[in-house]
């Protein structure tokens, strides 16, 4: 049976040099903003310690969100087992190969859950201290503010902006490639989705994991953190958005 197939394109050396030259600024920016993410992570630990000393942290909800991510990540691993076994080489026993991979996934899942727990606990407690006009996360759930009347308009606006952005990308790349000689490689994402045991779970697990990590890190925590120390809400939103974008 055919286990794997790769297609290679022989490109001129000068083209590869030019491509590296053009992509270098992006790599530098990625490194710089990677340091920004480390700063946000350390800041959340600092805030959590301060809030804990003043007994302002509500652990239960943060623990629930963090714990929810762990089995979801492990489920994603088991769902991708057909793809996982595709790369198996018989130089290693199957039990050792599977055990090492499972241990790595469990470790990464626990770390991801702890990260969600950290940003949720720090951001929610800090938002209560700042008394922002929006209800903090825990109070919104407890007082049942997440009603259909409140949630539906946000979904409509969110999906509308998503389709508008998609239309902008289509127009942008059409004009850029046709008139400005912009070159963009064809890079289809998630090509192995149909190779999983249950393909519908693949985008679900990816979407939930990305939503939890991004919203808690760049929205719930980062915005209130920068608002606390920079005072201006628009500056806080701008900085957190730039960090997220890069």
XYZ file of C-alpha atoms in Angstrom:
246
model
C 0.000 0.000 0.000
C 1.169 3.513 -0.739
C 2.009 5.197 2.555
C 3.277 8.585 1.487
C 3.893 10.669 -1.624
C 5.790 13.929 -2.005
C 6.213 16.092 -5.087
C 9.332 18.224 -5.480
C 9.928 21.188 -7.769
C 13.489 21.981 -8.778
C 13.850 25.757 -8.424
C 16.864 27.882 -9.424
C 19.297 28.723 -6.643
C 18.962 32.456 -7.291
C 15.193 32.230 -6.785
C 15.710 30.541 -3.411
C 18.196 33.241 -2.399
C 15.759 35.993 -3.378
C 12.944 34.271 -1.510
C 15.028 34.033 1.669
C 16.023 37.675 1.315
C 12.407 38.792 1.009
C 11.182 36.594 3.875
C 13.944 37.613 6.305
C 12.162 40.793 7.563
C 9.089 38.696 8.310
C 11.194 36.192 10.255
C 12.732 39.031 12.269
C 9.294 40.483 13.025
C 8.094 37.043 14.059
C 10.997 36.741 16.503
C 10.431 40.228 17.938
C 6.737 39.670 18.509
C 7.514 36.216 19.862
C 9.338 38.031 22.641
C 6.144 40.050 23.123
C 4.197 36.850 23.686
C 6.729 35.742 26.284
C 6.250 39.098 27.994
C 2.469 38.597 28.052
C 2.904 35.123 29.531
C 5.224 36.378 32.297
C 2.911 39.334 32.946
C -0.024 36.981 33.489
C 1.971 35.063 36.110
C 2.889 38.338 37.818
C -0.743 39.520 37.859
C -2.004 36.170 39.103
C 0.429 36.217 42.031
C -0.677 39.730 43.003
C -4.355 38.869 42.683
C -3.861 35.666 44.677
C -2.265 37.586 47.550
C -5.372 39.766 47.729
C -7.712 36.758 47.402
C -9.293 38.119 44.216
C -8.938 35.056 41.998
C -11.946 32.891 41.168
C -10.355 29.560 40.454
C -13.342 27.391 39.560
C -14.216 28.822 36.158
C -10.552 29.169 35.130
C -9.964 25.542 36.098
C -13.037 24.433 34.134
C -11.849 26.125 30.925
C -8.305 24.823 31.339
C -9.451 21.283 32.095
C -11.807 21.315 29.110
C -8.916 21.781 26.694
C -6.896 18.770 27.912
C -9.250 15.920 26.873
C -10.085 17.820 23.693
C -6.426 17.812 22.633
C -6.047 14.132 23.497
C -9.218 13.352 21.534
C -7.722 15.155 18.550
C -4.653 12.900 18.767
C -6.690 9.691 18.768
C -8.800 11.014 15.919
C -5.619 11.492 13.879
C -4.243 7.994 14.508
C -4.569 6.925 10.826
C -2.266 9.812 9.868
C -0.053 9.099 12.878
C 0.605 5.486 11.838
C 1.404 6.597 8.298
C 4.764 7.934 9.489
C 5.617 4.851 11.553
C 8.974 3.250 10.798
C 9.567 -0.336 11.886
C 12.978 0.468 13.353
C 11.096 1.135 16.607
C 8.507 -1.072 18.276
C 4.907 0.041 17.874
C 4.291 0.221 21.616
C 7.302 2.463 22.238
C 6.463 4.648 19.226
C 2.856 5.057 20.337
C 3.775 5.533 24.013
C 6.280 8.297 23.272
C 3.791 10.103 21.047
C 0.967 9.781 23.580
C 3.180 11.047 26.410
C 4.172 14.035 24.287
C 0.532 14.805 23.462
C -0.566 14.498 27.096
C 2.279 16.776 28.201
C 1.463 19.362 25.552
C -2.251 19.145 26.419
C -1.588 19.728 30.111
C 0.650 22.687 29.304
C -2.024 24.118 27.012
C -4.664 23.648 29.705
C -2.468 25.358 32.288
C -1.942 28.262 29.886
C -5.697 28.693 29.436
C -6.154 28.445 33.206
C -3.467 31.071 33.789
C -4.813 33.688 31.372
C -8.413 33.081 32.381
C -7.753 33.420 36.110
C -5.485 36.468 35.766
C -7.582 38.267 33.151
C -10.945 37.709 34.827
C -9.760 38.866 38.250
C -8.039 41.918 36.760
C -11.147 42.889 34.763
C -13.171 42.893 37.981
C -10.619 45.168 39.658
C -10.734 47.678 36.809
C -14.558 47.696 36.850
C -14.811 47.728 33.076
C -18.212 48.538 31.559
C -18.518 44.986 30.261
C -19.426 42.277 32.757
C -16.459 40.042 33.698
C -16.518 36.463 32.441
C -17.527 34.733 35.679
C -20.312 37.192 36.486
C -21.679 36.924 32.940
C -22.060 33.169 33.338
C -23.359 33.306 36.894
C -25.994 35.974 36.240
C -26.978 34.445 32.878
C -26.173 37.515 30.822
C -25.313 35.291 27.843
C -28.880 35.228 26.511
C -29.904 34.805 22.861
C -30.856 38.480 22.655
C -27.363 39.504 23.750
C -25.356 36.845 21.910
C -27.126 36.728 18.516
C -26.172 40.277 17.397
C -22.517 39.587 18.143
C -22.632 36.434 16.007
C -24.259 38.314 13.149
C -21.656 41.092 13.298
C -18.783 38.631 13.676
C -19.720 36.427 10.731
C -20.524 39.471 8.603
C -17.049 40.894 9.247
C -15.584 37.475 8.457
C -17.231 37.374 5.032
C -16.245 40.988 4.372
C -12.643 40.123 5.214
C -12.771 37.077 2.932
C -14.031 39.271 0.099
C -11.237 41.752 0.754
C -8.619 38.983 0.540
C -10.018 37.755 -2.770
C -9.960 41.255 -4.279
C -6.524 42.012 -2.811
C -4.791 38.910 -4.174
C -6.596 39.143 -7.515
C -5.396 42.710 -8.059
C -1.933 42.067 -6.599
C -1.171 38.968 -8.666
C -2.616 40.386 -11.889
C -1.302 43.951 -11.853
C 1.468 44.164 -9.218
C 3.298 40.895 -10.012
C 2.847 39.543 -6.505
C 3.708 35.859 -6.277
C 1.843 33.676 -3.828
C 2.520 29.920 -3.498
C -0.417 27.531 -3.510
C -0.568 26.152 0.010
C -3.773 24.266 0.844
C -4.254 23.827 4.576
C -5.386 20.724 6.468
C -5.021 18.439 3.464
C -5.066 15.357 5.723
C -8.396 16.171 7.360
C -10.219 13.424 5.440
C -7.587 10.958 6.588
C -8.702 11.181 10.214
C -11.092 8.703 11.810
C -13.871 11.274 12.136
C -13.144 14.236 9.826
C -15.827 16.477 11.357
C -13.919 16.464 14.664
C -10.757 17.862 13.122
C -11.934 21.454 12.467
C -13.981 21.374 15.680
C -11.027 20.579 17.942
C -8.756 23.023 16.122
C -11.333 25.819 16.280
C -12.142 25.367 19.972
C -8.469 25.182 20.983
C -7.575 28.274 18.939
C -10.594 30.214 20.209
C -9.860 29.504 23.874
C -6.149 30.274 23.667
C -6.476 33.414 21.529
C -9.478 34.936 23.282
C -8.141 34.426 26.795
C -4.603 35.533 25.966
C -5.168 38.454 23.596
C -8.621 39.629 24.688
C -9.474 38.709 28.262
C -5.986 39.234 29.692
C -3.936 41.426 27.336
C -6.528 44.171 26.903
C -7.204 44.608 30.633
C -3.486 44.326 31.438
C -2.475 47.128 29.077
C -5.535 49.123 30.112
C -4.384 48.960 33.735
C -0.875 50.257 33.072
C -1.390 52.441 29.971
C -4.798 53.838 31.074
C -6.183 54.217 27.518
C -8.472 51.420 26.330
C -7.799 52.086 22.634
C -4.052 51.725 23.179
C -4.635 48.454 25.023
C -6.816 47.093 22.214
C -4.311 48.226 19.569
C -1.291 46.601 21.235
C -3.091 43.318 21.930
C -4.372 43.233 18.338
C -0.892 43.810 16.906
C 0.546 41.032 19.078
C -2.217 38.682 17.954
C -1.797 39.603 14.288
C 1.922 38.877 14.229
